[in-house]
XYZ file of N, CA and C in Angstrom:
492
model
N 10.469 7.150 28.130
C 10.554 6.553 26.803
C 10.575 5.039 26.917
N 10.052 4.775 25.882
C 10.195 2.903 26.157
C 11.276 2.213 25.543
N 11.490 1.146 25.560
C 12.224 0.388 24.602
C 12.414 0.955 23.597
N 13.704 1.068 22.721
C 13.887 1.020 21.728
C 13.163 2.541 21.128
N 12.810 3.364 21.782
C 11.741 4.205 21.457
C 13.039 5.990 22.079
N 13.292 6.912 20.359
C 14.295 7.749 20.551
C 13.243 9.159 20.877
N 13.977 10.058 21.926
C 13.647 10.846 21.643
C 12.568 11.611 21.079
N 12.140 11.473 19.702
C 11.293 12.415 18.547
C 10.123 11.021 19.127
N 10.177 10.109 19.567
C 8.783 9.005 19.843
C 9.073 8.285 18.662
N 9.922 8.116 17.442
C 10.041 6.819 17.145
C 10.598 6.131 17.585
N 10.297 4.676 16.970
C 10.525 3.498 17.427
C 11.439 2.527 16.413
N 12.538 2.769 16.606
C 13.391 2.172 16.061
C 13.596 2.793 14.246
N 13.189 3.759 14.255
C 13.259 4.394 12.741
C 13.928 5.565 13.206
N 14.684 5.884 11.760
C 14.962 7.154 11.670
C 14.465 8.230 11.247
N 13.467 9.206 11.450
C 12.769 10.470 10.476
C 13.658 11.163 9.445
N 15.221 11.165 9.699
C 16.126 11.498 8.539
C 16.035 10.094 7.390
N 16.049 9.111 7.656
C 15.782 8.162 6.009
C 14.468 8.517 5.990
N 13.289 8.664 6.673
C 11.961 8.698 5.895
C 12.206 9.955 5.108
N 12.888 10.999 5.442
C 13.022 12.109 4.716
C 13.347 12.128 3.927
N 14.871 11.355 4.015
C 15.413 10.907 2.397
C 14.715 10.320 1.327
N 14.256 9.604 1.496
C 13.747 8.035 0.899
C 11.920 9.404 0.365
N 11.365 9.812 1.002
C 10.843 11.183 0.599
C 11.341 11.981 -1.050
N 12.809 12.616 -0.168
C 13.049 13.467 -0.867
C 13.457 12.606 -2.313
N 14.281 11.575 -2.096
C 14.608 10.849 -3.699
C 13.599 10.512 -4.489
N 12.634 10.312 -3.907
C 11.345 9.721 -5.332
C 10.316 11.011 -5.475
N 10.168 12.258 -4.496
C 9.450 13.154 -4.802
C 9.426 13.789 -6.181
N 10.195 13.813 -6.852
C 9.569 13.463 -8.752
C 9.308 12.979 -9.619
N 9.458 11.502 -8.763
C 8.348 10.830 -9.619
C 6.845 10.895 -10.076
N 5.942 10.843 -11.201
C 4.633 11.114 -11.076
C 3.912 10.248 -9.798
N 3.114 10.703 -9.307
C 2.413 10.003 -8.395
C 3.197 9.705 -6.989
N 4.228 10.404 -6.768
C 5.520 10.203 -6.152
C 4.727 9.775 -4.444
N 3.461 10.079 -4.159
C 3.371 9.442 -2.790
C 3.068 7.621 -3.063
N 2.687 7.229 -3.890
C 2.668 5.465 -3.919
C 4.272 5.036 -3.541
N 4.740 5.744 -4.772
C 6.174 5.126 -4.331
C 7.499 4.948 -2.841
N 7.241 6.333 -2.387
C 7.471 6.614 -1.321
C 6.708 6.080 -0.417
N 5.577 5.767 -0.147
C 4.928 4.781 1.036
C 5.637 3.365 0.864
N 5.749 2.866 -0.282
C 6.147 1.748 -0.928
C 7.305 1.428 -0.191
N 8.049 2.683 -0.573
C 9.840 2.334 0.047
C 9.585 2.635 1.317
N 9.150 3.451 1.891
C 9.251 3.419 3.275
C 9.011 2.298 4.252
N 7.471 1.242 4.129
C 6.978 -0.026 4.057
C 8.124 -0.917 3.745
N 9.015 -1.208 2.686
C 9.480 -1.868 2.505
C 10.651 -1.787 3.177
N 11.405 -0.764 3.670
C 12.632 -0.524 4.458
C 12.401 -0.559 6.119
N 11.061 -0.199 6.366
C 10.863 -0.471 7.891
C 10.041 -1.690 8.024
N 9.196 -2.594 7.624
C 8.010 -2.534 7.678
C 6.670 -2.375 7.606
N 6.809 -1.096 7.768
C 5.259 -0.800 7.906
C 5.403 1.171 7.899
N 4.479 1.672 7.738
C 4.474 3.234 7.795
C 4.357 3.519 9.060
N 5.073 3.954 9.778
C 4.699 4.527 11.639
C 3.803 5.999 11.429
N 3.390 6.287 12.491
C 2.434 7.057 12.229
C 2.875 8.460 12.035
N 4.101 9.114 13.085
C 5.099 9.748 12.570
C 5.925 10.301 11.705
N 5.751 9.221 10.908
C 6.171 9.045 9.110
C 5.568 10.046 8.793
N 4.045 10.342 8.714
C 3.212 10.726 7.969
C 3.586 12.057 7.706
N 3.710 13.150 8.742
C 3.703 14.762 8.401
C 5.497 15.045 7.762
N 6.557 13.690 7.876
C 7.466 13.916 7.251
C 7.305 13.493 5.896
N 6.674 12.890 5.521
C 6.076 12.842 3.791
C 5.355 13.314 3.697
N 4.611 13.996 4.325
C 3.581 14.913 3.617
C 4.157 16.415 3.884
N 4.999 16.700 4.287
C 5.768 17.602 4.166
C 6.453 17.487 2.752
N 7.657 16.918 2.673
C 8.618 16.724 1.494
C 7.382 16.798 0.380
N 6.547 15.794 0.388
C 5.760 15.975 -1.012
C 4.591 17.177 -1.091
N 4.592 18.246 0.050
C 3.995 18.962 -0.672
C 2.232 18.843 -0.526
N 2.292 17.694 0.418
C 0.538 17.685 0.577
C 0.152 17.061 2.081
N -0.637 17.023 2.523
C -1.518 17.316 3.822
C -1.179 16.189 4.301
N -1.254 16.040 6.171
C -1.111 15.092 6.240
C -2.337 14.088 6.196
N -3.759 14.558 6.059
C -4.671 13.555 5.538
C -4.847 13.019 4.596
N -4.003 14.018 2.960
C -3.865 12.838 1.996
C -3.022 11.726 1.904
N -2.441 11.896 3.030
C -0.918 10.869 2.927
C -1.817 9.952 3.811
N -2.466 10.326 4.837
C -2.935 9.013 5.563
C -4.162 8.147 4.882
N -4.995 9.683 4.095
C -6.033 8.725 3.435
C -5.765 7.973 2.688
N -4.322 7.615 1.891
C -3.565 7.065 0.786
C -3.309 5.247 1.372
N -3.021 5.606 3.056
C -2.155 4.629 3.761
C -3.557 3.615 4.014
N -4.781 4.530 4.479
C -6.214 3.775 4.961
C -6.576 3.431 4.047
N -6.409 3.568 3.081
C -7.159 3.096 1.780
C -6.725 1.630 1.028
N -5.483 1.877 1.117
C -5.029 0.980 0.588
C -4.577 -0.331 1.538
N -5.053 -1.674 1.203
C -4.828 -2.425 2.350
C -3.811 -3.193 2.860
N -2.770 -2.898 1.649
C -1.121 -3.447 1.304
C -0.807 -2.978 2.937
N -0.655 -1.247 2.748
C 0.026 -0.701 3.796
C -0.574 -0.945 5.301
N 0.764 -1.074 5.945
C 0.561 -1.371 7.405
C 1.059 -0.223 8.395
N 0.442 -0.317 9.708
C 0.969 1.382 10.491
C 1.592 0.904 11.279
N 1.366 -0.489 11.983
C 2.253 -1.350 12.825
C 3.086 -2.602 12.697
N 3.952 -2.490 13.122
C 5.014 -3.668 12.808
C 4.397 -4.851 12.705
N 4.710 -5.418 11.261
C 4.213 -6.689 11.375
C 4.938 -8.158 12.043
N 4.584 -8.967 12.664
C 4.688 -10.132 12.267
C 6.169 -10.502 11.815
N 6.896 -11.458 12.009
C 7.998 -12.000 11.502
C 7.457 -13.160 10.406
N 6.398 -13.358 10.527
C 6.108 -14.205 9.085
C 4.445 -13.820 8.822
N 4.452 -13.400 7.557
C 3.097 -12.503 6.901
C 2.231 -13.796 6.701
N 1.338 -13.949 6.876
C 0.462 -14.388 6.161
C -0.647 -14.093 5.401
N -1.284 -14.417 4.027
C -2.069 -13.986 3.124
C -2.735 -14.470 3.010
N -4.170 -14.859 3.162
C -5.337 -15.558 2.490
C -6.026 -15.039 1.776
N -5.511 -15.284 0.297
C -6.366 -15.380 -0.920
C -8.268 -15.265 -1.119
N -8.848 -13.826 -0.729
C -10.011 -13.898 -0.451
C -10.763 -13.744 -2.001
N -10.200 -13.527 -2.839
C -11.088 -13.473 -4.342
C -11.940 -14.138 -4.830
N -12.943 -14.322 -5.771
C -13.491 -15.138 -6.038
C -13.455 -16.754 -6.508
N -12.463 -17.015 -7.139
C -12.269 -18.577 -7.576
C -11.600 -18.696 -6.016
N -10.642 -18.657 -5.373
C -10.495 -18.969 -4.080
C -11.763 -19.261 -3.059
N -12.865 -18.300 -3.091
C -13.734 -18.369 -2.346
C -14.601 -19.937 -2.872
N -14.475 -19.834 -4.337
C -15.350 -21.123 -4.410
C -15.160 -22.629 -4.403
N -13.847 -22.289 -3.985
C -12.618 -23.521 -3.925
C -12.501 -23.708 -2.586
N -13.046 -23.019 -1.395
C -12.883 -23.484 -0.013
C -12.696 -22.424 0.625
N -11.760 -21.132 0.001
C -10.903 -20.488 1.089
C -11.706 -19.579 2.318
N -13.182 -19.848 2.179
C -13.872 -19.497 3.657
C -13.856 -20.549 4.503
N -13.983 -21.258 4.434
C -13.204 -22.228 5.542
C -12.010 -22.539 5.724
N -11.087 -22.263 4.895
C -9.690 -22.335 4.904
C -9.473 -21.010 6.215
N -9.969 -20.141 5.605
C -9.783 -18.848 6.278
C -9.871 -18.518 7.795
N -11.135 -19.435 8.277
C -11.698 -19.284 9.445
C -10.959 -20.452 10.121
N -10.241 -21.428 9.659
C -9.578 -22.591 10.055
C -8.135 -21.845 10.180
N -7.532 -20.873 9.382
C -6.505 -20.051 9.764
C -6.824 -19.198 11.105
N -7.554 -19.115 11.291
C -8.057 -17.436 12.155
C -8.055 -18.360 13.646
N -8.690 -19.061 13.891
C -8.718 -19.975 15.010
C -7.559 -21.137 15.376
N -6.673 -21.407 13.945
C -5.710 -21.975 14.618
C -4.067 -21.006 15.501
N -4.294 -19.841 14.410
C -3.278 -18.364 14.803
C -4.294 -17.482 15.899
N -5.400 -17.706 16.516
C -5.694 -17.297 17.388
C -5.749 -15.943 17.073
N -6.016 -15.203 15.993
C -5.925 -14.060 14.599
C -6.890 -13.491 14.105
N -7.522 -11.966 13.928
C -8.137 -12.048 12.985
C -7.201 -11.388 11.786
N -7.965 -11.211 10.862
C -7.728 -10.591 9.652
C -6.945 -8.916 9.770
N -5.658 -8.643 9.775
C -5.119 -7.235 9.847
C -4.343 -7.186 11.408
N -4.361 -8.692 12.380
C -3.729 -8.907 13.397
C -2.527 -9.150 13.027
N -1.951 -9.082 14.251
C -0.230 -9.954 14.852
C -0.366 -9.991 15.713
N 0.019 -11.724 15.800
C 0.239 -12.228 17.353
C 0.942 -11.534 18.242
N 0.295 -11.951 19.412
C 1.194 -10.873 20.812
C 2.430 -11.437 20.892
N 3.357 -12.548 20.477
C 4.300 -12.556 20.365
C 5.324 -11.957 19.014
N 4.336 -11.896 18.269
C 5.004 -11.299 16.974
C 5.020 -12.249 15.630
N 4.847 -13.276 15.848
C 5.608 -14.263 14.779
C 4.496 -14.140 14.049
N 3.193 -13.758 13.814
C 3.166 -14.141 12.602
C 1.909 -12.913 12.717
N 1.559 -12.000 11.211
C 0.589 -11.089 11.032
C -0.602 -11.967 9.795
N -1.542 -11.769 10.183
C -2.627 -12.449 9.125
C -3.023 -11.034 8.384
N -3.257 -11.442 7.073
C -3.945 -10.685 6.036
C -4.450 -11.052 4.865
N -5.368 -10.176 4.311
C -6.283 -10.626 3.368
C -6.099 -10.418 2.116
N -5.447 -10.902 1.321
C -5.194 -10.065 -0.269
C -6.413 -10.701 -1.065
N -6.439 -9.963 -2.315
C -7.780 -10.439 -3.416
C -7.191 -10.720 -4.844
N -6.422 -11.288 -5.053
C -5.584 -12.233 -5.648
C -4.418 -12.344 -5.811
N -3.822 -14.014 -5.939
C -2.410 -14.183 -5.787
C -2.070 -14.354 -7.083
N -2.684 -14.669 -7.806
C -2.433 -15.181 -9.410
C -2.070 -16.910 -9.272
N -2.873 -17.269 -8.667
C -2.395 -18.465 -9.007
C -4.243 -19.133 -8.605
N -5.085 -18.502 -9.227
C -6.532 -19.396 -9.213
C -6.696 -20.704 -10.075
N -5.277 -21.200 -10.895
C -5.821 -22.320 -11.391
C -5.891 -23.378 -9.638
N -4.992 -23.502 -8.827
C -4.366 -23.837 -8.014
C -5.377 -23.328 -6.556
N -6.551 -22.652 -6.832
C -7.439 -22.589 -5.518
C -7.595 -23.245 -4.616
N -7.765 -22.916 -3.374
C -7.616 -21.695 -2.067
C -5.748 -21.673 -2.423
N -5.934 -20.407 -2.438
C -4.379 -20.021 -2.187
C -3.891 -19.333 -0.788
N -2.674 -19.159 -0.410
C -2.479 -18.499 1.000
C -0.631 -18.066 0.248
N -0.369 -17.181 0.743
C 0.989 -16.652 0.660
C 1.449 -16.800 2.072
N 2.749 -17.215 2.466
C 3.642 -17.261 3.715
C 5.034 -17.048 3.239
N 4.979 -15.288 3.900
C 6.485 -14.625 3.563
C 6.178 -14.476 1.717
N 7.012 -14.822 1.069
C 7.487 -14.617 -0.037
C 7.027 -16.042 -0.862
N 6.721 -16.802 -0.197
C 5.987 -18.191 -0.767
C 4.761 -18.164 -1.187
N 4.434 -18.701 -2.088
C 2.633 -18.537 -2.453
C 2.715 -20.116 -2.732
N 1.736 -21.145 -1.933
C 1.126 -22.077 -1.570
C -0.190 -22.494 -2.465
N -0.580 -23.587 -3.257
C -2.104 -23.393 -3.692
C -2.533 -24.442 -3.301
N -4.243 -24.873 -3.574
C -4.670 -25.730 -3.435
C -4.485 -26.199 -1.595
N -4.751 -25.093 -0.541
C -4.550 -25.622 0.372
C -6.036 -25.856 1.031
N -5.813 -26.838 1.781
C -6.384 -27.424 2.507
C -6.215 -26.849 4.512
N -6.883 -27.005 5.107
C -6.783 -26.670 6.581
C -5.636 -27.996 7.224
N -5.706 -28.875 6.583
C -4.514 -30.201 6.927
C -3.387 -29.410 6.191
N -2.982 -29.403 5.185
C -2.090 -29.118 4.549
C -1.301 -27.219 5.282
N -2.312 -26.237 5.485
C -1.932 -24.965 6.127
C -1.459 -25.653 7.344
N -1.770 -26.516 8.347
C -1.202 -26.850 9.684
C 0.417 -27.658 9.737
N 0.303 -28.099 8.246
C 1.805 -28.756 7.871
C 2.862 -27.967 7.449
N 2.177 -26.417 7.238
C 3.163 -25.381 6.095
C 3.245 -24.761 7.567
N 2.544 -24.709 8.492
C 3.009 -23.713 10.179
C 4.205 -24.618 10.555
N 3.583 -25.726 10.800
C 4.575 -27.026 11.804
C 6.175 -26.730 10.699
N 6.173 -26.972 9.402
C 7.245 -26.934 8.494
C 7.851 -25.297 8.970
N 7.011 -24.441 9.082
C 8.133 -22.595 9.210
C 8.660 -23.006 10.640
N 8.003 -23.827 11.481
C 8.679 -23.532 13.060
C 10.146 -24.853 12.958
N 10.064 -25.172 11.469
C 11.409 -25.920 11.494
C 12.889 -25.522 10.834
N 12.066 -24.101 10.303
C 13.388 -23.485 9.875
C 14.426 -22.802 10.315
C-alpha cells in the first residue's frame, strides 16, 4: 500500500462518508448532480472508487455515474492542486486576449489545460464563463476572480499567492 493509501485502495477518503453524503441527498430530484457536487466539494475531487459507491446508493450503473463525471468539466478524478486556476475561455474573453493570456499561463505553470503540477501547488483549468466579460480576459485563482488580465499582470497575481 502506499502512502496514505487504506486498505479498500483509497487514498485518504473514507467510502463510509461517500456513502453517507450518497445516502442524504439520494431524494433529491436529479440526486446524482448533487451528490458528485458534495462529494467534490468535501474531498476534492471524485476518486475513482467513489463511483460504484454512488452508483450503488442511487440506484444506477456505474457508467452513468462516470458518464455524468466525463461529461461534465467542473468535476475532477484527481486531487487537485492547492491553488485552482481558471482561464476564462468564452467568447468576449477570447476577443479580449485570453488566447494569449492562456498560452502565456500554460508555459509560465509549465501546464496544460486539466493538469497539476508535480508538486501540487497549482491545477490549471478551463471554464466558459466567469461573469465578469465587461472586465475581459478573465482568470479565477482559488475563490478570486481577476479581470482584465494581462500576461504582466497574471505573473504579479503568481509572485503575490507565493506571498501569502
Amino acid at each position: 500500500m502506499g502512502a496514505g493509501q487504506s486498505a479498500n485502495g483509497s487514498a485518504g477518503w473514507d467510502p463510509a462518508e461517500i456513502a453517507a453524503i450518497a445516502v442524504r441527498l439520494k431524494n433529491q430530484p436529479g440526486a446524482l448532480m448533487p451528490v458528485l457536487h458534495a462529494v467534490q466539494e468535501r474531498l476534492g475531487y471524485i476518486p475513482a472508487d467513489a463511483v460504484s459507491i454512488i452508483a450503488h446508493t442511487l440506484n444506477l450503473s456505474r457508467a452513468e455515474v462516470h458518464g455524468v463525471i466525463s461529461f461534465y468539466h467542473d468535476f475532477r478524478t484527481e486531487p487537485p492542486g492547492r491553488t485552482i486556476i481558471r482561464v476564462c475561455r468564452a467568447e468576449s474573453c477570447q476577443a479580449m486576449g485570453a488566447t494569449a493570456l492562456a498560452e502565456h499561463i500554460r508555459r509560465r505553470l509549465g501546464l496544460d489545460f486539466g493538469a497539476t503540477s508535480l508538486g501540487g501547488e497549482f491545477t490549471l483549468g478551463a471554464v466558459y464563463c466567469l461573469g465578469n466579460c465587461a472586465c475581459s480576459p478573465a482568470i479565477m485563482v482559488g475563490d478570486d476572480i481577476y479581470g482584465r488580465v494581462t500576461p504582466n499582470r497574471f505573473d504579479e497575481i503568481i509572485v503575490q499567492l507565493g506571498k501569502k
